[in-house]
Tab-separated table of C-alpha atoms and ligand atoms in Angstrom:
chain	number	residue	atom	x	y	z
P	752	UNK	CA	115.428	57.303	115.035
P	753	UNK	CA	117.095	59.482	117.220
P	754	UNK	CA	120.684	58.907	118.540
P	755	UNK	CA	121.398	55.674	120.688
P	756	UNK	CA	123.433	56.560	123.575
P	757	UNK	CA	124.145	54.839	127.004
P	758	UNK	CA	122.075	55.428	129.786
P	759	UNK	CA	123.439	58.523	132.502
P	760	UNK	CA	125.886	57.253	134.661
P	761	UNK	CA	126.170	54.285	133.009
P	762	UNK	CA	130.746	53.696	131.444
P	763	UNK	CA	131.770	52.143	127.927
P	764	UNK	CA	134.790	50.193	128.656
P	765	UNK	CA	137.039	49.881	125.073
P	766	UNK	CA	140.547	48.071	124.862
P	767	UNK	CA	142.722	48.596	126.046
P	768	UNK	CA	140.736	50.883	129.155
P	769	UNK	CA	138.673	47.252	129.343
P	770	UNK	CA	142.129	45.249	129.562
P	771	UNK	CA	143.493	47.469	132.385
P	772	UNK	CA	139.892	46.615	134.069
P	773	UNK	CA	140.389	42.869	133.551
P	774	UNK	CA	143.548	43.367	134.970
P	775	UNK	CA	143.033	45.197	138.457
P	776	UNK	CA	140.473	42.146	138.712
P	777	UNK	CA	142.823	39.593	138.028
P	778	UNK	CA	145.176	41.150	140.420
P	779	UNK	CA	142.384	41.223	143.277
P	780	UNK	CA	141.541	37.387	142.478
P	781	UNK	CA	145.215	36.708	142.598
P	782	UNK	CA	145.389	38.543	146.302
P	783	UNK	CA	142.076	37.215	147.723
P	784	UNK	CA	142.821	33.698	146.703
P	785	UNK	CA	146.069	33.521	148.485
P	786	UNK	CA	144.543	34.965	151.347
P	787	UNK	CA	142.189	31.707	150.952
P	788	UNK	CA	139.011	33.352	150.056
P	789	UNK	CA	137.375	31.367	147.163
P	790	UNK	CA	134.870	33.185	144.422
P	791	UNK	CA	131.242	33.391	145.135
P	792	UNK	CA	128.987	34.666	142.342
P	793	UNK	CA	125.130	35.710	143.201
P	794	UNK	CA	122.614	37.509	141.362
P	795	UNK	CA	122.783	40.800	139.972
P	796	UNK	CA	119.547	40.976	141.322
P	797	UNK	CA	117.633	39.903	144.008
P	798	UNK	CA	114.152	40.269	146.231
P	799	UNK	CA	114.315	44.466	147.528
P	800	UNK	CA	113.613	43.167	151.305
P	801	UNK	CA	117.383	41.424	151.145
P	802	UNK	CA	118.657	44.993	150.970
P	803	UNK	CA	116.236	46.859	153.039
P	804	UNK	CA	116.724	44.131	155.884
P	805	UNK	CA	120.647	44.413	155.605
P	806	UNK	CA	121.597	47.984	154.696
P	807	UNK	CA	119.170	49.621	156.382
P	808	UNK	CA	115.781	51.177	155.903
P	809	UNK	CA	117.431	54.321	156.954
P	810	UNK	CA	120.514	54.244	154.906
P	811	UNK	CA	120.652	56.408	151.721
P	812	UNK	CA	121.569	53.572	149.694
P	813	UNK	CA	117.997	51.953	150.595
P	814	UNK	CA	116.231	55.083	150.784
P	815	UNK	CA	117.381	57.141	147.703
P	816	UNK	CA	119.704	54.666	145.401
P	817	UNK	CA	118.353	51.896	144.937
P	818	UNK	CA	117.360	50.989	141.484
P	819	UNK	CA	113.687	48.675	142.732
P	820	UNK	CA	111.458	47.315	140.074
P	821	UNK	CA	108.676	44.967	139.772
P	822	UNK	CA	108.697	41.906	137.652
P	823	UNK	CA	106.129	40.507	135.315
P	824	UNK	CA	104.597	38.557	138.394
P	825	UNK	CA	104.648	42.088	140.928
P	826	UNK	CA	107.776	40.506	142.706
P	827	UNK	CA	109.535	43.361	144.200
P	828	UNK	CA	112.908	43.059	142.952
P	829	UNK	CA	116.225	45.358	143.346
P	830	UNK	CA	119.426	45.296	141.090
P	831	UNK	CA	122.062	44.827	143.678
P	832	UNK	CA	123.274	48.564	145.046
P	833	UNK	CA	126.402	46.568	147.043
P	834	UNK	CA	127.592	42.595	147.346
P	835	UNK	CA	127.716	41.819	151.088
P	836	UNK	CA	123.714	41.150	151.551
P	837	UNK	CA	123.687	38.705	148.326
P	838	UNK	CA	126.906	36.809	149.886
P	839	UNK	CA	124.893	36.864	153.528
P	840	UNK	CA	121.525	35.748	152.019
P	841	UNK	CA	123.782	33.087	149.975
P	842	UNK	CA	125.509	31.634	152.132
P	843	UNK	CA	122.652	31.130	154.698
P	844	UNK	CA	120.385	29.594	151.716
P	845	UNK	CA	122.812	27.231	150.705
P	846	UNK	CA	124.354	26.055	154.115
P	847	UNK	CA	127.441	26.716	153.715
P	848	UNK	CA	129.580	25.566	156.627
P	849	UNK	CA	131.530	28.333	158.838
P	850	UNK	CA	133.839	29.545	158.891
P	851	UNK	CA	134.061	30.623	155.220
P	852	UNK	CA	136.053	33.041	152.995
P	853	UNK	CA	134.253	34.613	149.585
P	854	UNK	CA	135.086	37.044	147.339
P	855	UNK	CA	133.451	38.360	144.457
P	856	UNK	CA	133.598	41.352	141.683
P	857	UNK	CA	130.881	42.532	139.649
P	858	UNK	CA	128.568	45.357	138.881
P	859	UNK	CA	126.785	47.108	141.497
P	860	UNK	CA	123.947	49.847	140.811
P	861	UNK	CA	123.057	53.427	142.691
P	862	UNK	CA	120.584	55.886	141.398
P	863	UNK	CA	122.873	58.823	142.679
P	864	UNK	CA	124.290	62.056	140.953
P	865	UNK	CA	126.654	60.865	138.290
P	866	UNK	CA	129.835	62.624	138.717
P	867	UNK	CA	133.747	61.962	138.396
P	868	UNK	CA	134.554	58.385	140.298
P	869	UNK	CA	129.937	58.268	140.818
P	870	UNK	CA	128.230	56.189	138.410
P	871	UNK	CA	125.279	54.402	138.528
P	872	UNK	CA	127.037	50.872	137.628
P	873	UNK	CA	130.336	50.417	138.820
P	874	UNK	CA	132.300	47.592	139.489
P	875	UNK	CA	133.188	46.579	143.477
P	876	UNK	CA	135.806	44.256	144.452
P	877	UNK	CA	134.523	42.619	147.792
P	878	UNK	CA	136.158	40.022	149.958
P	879	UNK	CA	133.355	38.659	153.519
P	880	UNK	CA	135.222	36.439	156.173
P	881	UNK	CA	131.788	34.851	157.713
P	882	UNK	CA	132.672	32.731	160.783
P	883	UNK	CA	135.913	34.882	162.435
P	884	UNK	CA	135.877	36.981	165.271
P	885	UNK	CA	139.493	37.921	166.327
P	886	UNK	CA	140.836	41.212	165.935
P	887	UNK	CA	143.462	39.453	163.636
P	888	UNK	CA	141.270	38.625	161.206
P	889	UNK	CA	139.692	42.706	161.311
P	890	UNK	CA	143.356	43.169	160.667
P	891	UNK	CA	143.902	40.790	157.560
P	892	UNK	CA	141.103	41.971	155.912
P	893	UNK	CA	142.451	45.865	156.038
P	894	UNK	CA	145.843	44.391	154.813
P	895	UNK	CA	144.089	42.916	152.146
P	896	UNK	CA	142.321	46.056	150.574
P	897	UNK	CA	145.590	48.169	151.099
P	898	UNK	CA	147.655	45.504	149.449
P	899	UNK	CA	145.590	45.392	147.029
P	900	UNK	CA	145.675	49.675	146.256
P	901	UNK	CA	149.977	49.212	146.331
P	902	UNK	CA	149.631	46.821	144.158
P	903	UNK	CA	147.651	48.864	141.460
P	904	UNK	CA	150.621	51.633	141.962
P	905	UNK	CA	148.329	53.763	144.106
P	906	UNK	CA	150.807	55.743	146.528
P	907	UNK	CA	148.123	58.514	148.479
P	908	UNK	CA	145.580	55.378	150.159
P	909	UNK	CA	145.188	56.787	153.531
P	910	UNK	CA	143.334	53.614	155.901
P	911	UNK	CA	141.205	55.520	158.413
P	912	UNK	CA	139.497	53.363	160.816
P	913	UNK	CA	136.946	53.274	164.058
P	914	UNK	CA	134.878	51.296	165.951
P	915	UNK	CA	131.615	52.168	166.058
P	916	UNK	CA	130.625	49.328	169.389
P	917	UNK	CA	128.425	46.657	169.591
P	918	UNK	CA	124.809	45.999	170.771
P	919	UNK	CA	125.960	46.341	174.935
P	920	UNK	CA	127.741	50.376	174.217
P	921	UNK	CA	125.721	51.677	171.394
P	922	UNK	CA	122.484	52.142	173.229
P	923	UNK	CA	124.631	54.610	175.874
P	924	UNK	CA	126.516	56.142	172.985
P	925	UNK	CA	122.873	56.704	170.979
P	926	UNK	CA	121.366	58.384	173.695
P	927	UNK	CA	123.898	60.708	174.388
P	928	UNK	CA	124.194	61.507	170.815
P	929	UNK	CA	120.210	62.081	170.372
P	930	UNK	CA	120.315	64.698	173.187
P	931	UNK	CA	123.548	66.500	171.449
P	932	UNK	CA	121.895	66.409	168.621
P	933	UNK	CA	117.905	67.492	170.078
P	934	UNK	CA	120.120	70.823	171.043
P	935	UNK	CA	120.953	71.133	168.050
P	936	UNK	CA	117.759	70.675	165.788
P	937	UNK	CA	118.332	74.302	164.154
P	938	UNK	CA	121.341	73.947	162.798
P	939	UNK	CA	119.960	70.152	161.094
P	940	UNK	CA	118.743	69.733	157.426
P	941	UNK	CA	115.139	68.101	157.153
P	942	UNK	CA	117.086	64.747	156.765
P	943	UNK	CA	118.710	64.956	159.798
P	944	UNK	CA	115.758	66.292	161.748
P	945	UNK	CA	114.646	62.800	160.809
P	946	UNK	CA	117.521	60.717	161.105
P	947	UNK	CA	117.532	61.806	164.752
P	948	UNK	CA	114.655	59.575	166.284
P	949	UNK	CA	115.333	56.713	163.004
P	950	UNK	CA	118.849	56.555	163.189
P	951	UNK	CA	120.922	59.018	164.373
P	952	UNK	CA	124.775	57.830	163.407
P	953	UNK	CA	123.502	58.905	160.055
P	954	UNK	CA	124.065	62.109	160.727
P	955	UNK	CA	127.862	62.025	160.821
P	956	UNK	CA	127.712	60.888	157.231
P	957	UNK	CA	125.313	64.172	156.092
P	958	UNK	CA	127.444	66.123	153.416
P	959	UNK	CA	125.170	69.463	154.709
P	960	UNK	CA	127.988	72.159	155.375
P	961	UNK	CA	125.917	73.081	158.758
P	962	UNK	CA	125.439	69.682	159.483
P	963	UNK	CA	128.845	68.501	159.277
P	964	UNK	CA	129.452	71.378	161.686
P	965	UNK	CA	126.974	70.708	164.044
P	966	UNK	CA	128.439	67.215	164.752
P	967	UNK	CA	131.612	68.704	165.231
P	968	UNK	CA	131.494	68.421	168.993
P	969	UNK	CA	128.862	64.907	169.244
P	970	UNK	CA	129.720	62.501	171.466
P	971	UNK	CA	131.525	59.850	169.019
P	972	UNK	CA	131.061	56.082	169.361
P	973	UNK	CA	134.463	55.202	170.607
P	974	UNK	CA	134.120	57.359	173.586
P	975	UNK	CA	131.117	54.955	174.939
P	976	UNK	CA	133.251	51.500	173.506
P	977	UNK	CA	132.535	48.886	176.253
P	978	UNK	CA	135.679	47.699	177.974
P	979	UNK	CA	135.384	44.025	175.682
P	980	UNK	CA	134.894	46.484	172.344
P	981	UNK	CA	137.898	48.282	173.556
P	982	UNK	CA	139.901	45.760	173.582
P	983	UNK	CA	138.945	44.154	170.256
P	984	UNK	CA	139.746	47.815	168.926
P	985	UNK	CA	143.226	48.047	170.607
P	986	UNK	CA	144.065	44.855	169.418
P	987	UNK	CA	143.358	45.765	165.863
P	988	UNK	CA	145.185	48.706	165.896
P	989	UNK	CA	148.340	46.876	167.178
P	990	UNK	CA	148.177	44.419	164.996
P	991	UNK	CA	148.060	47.105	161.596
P	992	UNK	CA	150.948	48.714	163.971
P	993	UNK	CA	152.758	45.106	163.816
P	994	UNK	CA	152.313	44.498	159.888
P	995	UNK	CA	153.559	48.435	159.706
P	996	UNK	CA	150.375	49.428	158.214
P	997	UNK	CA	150.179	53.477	158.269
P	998	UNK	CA	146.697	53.891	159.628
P	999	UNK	CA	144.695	57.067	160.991
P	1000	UNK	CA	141.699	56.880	163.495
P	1001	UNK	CA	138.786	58.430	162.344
P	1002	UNK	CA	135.996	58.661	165.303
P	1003	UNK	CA	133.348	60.073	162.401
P	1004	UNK	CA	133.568	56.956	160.318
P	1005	UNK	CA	130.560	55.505	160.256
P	1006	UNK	CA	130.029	54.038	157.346
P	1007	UNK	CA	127.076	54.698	155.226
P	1008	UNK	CA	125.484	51.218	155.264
P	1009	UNK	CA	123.528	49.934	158.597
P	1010	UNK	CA	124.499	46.238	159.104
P	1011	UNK	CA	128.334	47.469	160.968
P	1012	UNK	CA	129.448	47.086	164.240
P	1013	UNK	CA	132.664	47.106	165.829
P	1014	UNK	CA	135.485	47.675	163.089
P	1015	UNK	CA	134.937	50.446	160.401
P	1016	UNK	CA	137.474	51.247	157.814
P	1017	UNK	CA	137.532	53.349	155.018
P	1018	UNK	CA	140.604	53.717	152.018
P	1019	UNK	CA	141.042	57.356	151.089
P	1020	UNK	CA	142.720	59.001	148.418
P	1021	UNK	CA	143.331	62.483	147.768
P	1022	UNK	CA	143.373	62.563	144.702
P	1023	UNK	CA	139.840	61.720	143.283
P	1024	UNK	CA	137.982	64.786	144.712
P	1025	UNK	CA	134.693	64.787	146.440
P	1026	UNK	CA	134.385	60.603	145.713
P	1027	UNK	CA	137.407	60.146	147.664
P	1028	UNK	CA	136.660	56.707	149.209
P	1029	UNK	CA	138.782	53.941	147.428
P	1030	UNK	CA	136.905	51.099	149.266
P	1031	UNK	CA	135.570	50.382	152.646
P	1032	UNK	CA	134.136	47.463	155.069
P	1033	UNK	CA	133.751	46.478	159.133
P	1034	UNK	CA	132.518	44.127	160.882
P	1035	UNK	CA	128.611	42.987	160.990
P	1036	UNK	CA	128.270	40.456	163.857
P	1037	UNK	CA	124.742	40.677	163.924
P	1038	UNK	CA	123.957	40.415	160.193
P	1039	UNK	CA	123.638	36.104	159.531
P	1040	UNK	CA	120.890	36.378	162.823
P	1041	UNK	CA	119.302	38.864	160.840
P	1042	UNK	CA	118.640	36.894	158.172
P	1043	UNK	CA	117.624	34.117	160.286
P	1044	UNK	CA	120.789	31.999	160.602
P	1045	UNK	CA	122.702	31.189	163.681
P	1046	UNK	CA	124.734	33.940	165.867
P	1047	UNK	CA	127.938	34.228	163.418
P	1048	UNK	CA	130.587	37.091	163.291
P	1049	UNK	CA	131.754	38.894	160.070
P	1050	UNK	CA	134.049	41.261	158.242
P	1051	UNK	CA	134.436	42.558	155.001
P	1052	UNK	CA	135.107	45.060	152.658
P	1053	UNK	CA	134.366	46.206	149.014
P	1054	UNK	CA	136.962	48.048	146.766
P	1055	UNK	CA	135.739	50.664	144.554
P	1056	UNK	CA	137.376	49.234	140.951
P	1057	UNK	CA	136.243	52.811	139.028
P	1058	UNK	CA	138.004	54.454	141.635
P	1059	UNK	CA	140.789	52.354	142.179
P	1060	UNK	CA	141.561	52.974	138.522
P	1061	UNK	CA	141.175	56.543	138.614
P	1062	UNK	CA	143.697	56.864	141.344
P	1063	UNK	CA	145.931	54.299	139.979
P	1064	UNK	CA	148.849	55.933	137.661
P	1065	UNK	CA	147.791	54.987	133.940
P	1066	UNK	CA	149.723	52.491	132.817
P	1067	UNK	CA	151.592	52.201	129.921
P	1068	UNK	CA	149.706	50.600	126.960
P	1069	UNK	CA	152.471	48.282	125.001
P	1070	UNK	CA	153.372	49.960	121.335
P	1071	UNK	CA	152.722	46.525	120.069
P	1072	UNK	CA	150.516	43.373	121.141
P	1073	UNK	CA	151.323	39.888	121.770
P	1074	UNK	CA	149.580	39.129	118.466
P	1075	UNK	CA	150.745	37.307	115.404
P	1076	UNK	CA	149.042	38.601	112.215
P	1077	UNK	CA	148.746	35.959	109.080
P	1078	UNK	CA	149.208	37.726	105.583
P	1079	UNK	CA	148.247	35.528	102.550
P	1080	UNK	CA	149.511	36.194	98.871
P	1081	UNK	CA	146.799	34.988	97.438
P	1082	UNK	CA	143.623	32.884	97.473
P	1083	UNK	CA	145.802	29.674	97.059
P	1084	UNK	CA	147.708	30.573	100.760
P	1085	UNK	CA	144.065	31.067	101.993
P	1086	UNK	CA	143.734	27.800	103.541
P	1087	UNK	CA	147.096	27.128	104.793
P	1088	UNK	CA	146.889	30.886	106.313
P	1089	UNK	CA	143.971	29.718	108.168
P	1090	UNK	CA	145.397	26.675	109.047
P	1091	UNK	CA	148.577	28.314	110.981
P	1092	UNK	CA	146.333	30.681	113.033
P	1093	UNK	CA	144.763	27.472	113.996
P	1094	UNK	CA	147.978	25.712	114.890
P	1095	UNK	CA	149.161	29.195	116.924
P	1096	UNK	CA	146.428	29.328	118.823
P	1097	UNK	CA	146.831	26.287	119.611
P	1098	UNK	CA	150.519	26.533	121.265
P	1099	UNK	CA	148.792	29.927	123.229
P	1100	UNK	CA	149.894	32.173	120.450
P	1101	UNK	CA	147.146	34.894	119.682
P	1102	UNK	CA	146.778	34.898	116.258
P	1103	UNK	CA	144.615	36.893	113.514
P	1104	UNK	CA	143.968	36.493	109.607
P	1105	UNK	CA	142.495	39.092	107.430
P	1106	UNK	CA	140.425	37.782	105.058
P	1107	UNK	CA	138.661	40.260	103.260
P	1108	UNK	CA	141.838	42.022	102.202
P	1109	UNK	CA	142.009	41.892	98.369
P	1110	UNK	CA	145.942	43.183	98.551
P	1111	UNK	CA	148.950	42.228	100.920
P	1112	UNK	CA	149.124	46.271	101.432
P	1113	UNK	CA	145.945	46.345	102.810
P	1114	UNK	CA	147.147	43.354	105.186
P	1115	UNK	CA	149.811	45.054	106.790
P	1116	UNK	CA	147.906	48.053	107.149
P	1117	UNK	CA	145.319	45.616	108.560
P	1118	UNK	CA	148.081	44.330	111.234
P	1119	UNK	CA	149.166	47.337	111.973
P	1120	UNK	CA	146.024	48.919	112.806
P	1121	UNK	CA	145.395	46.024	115.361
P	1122	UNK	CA	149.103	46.943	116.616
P	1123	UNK	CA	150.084	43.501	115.915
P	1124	UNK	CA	153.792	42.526	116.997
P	1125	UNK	CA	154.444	40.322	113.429
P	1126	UNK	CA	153.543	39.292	110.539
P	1127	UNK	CA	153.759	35.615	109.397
P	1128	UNK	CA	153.736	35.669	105.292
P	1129	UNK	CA	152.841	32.916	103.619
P	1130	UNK	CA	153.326	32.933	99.756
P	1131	UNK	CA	153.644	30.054	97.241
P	1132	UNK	CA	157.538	29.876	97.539
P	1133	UNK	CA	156.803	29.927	101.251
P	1134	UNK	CA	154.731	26.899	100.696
P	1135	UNK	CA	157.132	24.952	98.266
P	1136	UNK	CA	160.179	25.260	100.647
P	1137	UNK	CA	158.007	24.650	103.640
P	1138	UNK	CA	159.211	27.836	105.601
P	1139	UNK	CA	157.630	31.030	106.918
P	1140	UNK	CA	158.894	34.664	106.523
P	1141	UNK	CA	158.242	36.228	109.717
P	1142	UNK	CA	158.806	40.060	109.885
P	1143	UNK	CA	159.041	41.930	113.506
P	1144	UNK	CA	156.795	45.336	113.036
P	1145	UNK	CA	158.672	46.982	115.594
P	1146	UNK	CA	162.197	46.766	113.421
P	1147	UNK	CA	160.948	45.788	110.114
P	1148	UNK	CA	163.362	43.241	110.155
P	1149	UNK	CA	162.076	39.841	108.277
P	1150	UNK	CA	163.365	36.104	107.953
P	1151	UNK	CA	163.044	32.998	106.809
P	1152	UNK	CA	162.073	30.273	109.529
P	1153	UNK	CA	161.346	26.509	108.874
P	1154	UNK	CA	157.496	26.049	109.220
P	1155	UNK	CA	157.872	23.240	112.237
P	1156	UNK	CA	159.725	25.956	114.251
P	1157	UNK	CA	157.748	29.202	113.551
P	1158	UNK	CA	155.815	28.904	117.328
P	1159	UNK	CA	159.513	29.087	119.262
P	1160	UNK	CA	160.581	31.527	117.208
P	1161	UNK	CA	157.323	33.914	117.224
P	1162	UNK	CA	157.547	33.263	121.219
P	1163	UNK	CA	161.274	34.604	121.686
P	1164	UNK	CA	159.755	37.699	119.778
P	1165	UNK	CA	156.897	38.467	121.741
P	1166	UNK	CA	158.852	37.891	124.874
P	1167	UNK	CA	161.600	40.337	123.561
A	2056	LIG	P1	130.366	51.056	150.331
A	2056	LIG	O1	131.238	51.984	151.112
A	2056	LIG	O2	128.957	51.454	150.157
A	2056	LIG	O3	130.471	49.648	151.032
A	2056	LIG	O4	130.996	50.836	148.896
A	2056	LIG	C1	132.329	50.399	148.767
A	2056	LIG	C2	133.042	51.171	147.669
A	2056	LIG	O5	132.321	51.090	146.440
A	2056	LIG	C3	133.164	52.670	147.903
A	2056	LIG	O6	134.226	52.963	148.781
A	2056	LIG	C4	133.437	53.174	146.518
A	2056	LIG	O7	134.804	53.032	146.177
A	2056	LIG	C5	132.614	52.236	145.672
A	2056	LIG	N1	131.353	52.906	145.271
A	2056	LIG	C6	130.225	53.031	145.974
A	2056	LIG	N2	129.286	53.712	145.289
A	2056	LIG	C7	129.855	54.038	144.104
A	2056	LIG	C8	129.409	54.737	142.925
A	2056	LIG	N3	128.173	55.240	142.831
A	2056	LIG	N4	130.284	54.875	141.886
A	2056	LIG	C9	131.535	54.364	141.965
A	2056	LIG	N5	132.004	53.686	143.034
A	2056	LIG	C10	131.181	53.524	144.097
A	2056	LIG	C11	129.824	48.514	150.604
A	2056	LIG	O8	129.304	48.408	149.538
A	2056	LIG	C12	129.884	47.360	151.580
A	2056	LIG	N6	129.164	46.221	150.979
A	2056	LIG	C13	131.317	46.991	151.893
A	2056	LIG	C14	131.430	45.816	152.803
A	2056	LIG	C15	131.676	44.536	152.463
A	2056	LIG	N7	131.262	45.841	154.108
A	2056	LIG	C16	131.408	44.624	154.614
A	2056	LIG	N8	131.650	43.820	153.601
């Protein structure tokens, strides 16, 4: 058989890399929740048209990413490329009542070129506030993503943000843009010769060197911002200025995804290379009608947790664990050795017997190897003076303590 290996883009997470994982998450629940968003879990997968309707027929992630198969019954089916069209079709299916606050966190799937911070799974952190439509709340929900890159330790986020205009100004700013661009057809790749008459904003995201130079001088969407879109934008920027929020405008930041309007931000950091976007969101006003439900604003974003760790500084992995490892002398401490894991465990205390080991060498070695912080022996003078000899691995040092008091005492060791 030849050589099982994981799929191409596809990461292995071991310990402690999967610990540091568990943690960024835990730190993102701990944010979102006291920002009052609660967790919403959906499907990994769901029907292809949720996607197509949401992000866009013309988007890339539609066109080119999306990993779309067909079920045993020929249901057309799509593993989910991004979380915000799951939380939409969600929330409408289950009537949830507005305004509402969700986050979620989970594996999301792109059939793109696998590269450093690109996979084709990777993990997004994603917060939607469905049911809000003041410029505070645009505000919040950049806080939220930026506090949540500080608190990882990442010190090079840049927040760039736009506003890309609503269903009244787009229309003007689209028309002037398809006549820059008609000009300009030469200078276009095939895709953008396309994306002209389908959608042209795509073309500011178009990584083609002669592309990215033709739009250079295009009429941007905040130059056609209708006085009410405007003012939403002003008052968004003020309010980042308020909470002291170091924030560039970016008039090419589109965003990659079709459902935005208004409100576009994007986290950047220098340090990841070509994948340089931490995390991104905006606003999608017109996305719940979409889908059928009543006329109800939106925001959110979705944190890249791959990148986030790459750009985070690696953190220090403890020498030792907050484990407690049981050594037995022999087969008559078996029992009782299983016994006190049992009793650890249940006070919290991790706690870990080897029971293959034929010698109390092989034990330690044992404990050591799973970088245990002590060892709890139990021997037959142990047992007939009802103690414990606990020794600390980082010192060596080992004592006697009375059985009924070996929880406190392995506590003020891992806490030391
Ligand atoms: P997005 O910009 O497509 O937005 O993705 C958000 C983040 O996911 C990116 O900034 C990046 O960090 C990460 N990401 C995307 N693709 C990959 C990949 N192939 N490998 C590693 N990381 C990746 C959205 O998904 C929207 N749903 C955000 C949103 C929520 N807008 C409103 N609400």
């Amino acid at each position: 058989m030849s050589k099982l290996t994981r799929p191409k883009g596809t990461q292995d997470f071991l310990p402690p890399e999967s610990e540091r994982r568990r943690a960024a998450e835990a730190v993102f629940r701990r944010l979102a929740e006291t920002s009052g968003y609660r967790e919403i879990i959906t499907p990994t997968f769901e029907h292809r048209d949720v996607f197509v309707k949401s992000s866009g027929e013309t988007s890339d992630v539609v066109t080119k990413e999306m990993y779309s198969f067909q079920d045993r019954a020929g249901r057309d089916l799509t593993l989910r490329p991004e979380g915000t069209p799951g939380v939409v079709r969600s929330v409408l299916e289950n009537g949830v009542r507005m305004p509402c606050r969700l986050y979620y966190l989970g594996s999301c799937f792109r059939y793109s070129r696998p590269q450093r911070g690109r996979y084709r799974e990777f993990g997004q952190l994603g917060v939607e506030a469905l049911g809000e439509a003041s410029p505070l709340t645009d505000a919040e929900v950049i806080y939220l993503g930026y506090d949540f890159f500080g608190s990882l330790g990442i010190s090079d986020c840049t927040t760039q943000v736009n506003s890309i205009g609503c269903r009244e100004c787009r229309p003007l700013h689209r028309k002037a843009l398809v006549d820059y661009l008609l000009d300009r057809t030469g200078e276009l790749c095939a895709d953008c010769r396309i994306r002209i008459e389908r959608n042209p904003l795509r073309v500011f995201d178009c990584k083609v060197e002669t592309c990215r130079a033709a739009v250079q001088g295009a009429p941007t969407p905040r130059e056609y911002l209708c006085p009410a879109c405007r003012d939403h934008h002003e008052r968004v920027l003020a309010e980042l200025r308020r909470r002291g929020l170091r924030h560039e405008p970016n008039d090419r930041l589109v965003r990659g995804l079709d459902y935005y309007n208004r409100t576009t931000f994007e986290y950047v950091s220098s340090s990841l290379g070509a994948q340089d976007s931490l995390g991104g969101g905006g606003r999608y006003d017109y996305l719940v009608e979409e889908f059928g439900g009543p006329a109800t604003p939106g925001i959110g974003f979705a944190l890249g947790l791959d990148r986030a760790l790459l750009a985070a500084p690696a953190a220090e992995s403890p020498a030792r664990r907050k484990l407690a490892f049981v050594v037995w002398l022999s087969e008559a401490e078996l029992g009782p050795a299983a016994d006190l894991a049992g009793r650890l465990r249940a006070d919290g205390i991790a706690a870990q017997v080897d029971y293959d080991a034929r010698k109390v060498k092989g034990q330690f070695k044992a404990a050591d190897a799973a970088r245990a912080a002590c060892c709890i022996i139990i021997g037959p003078d142990e047992l007939a003076k009802g103690v414990f000899s606990l020794k600390d691995l980082a010192t060596g040092e080992q004592r006697e303590v009375p059985s009924d008091a070996i929880s406190a005492e392995i506590r003020r060791l891992l806490v030391e």
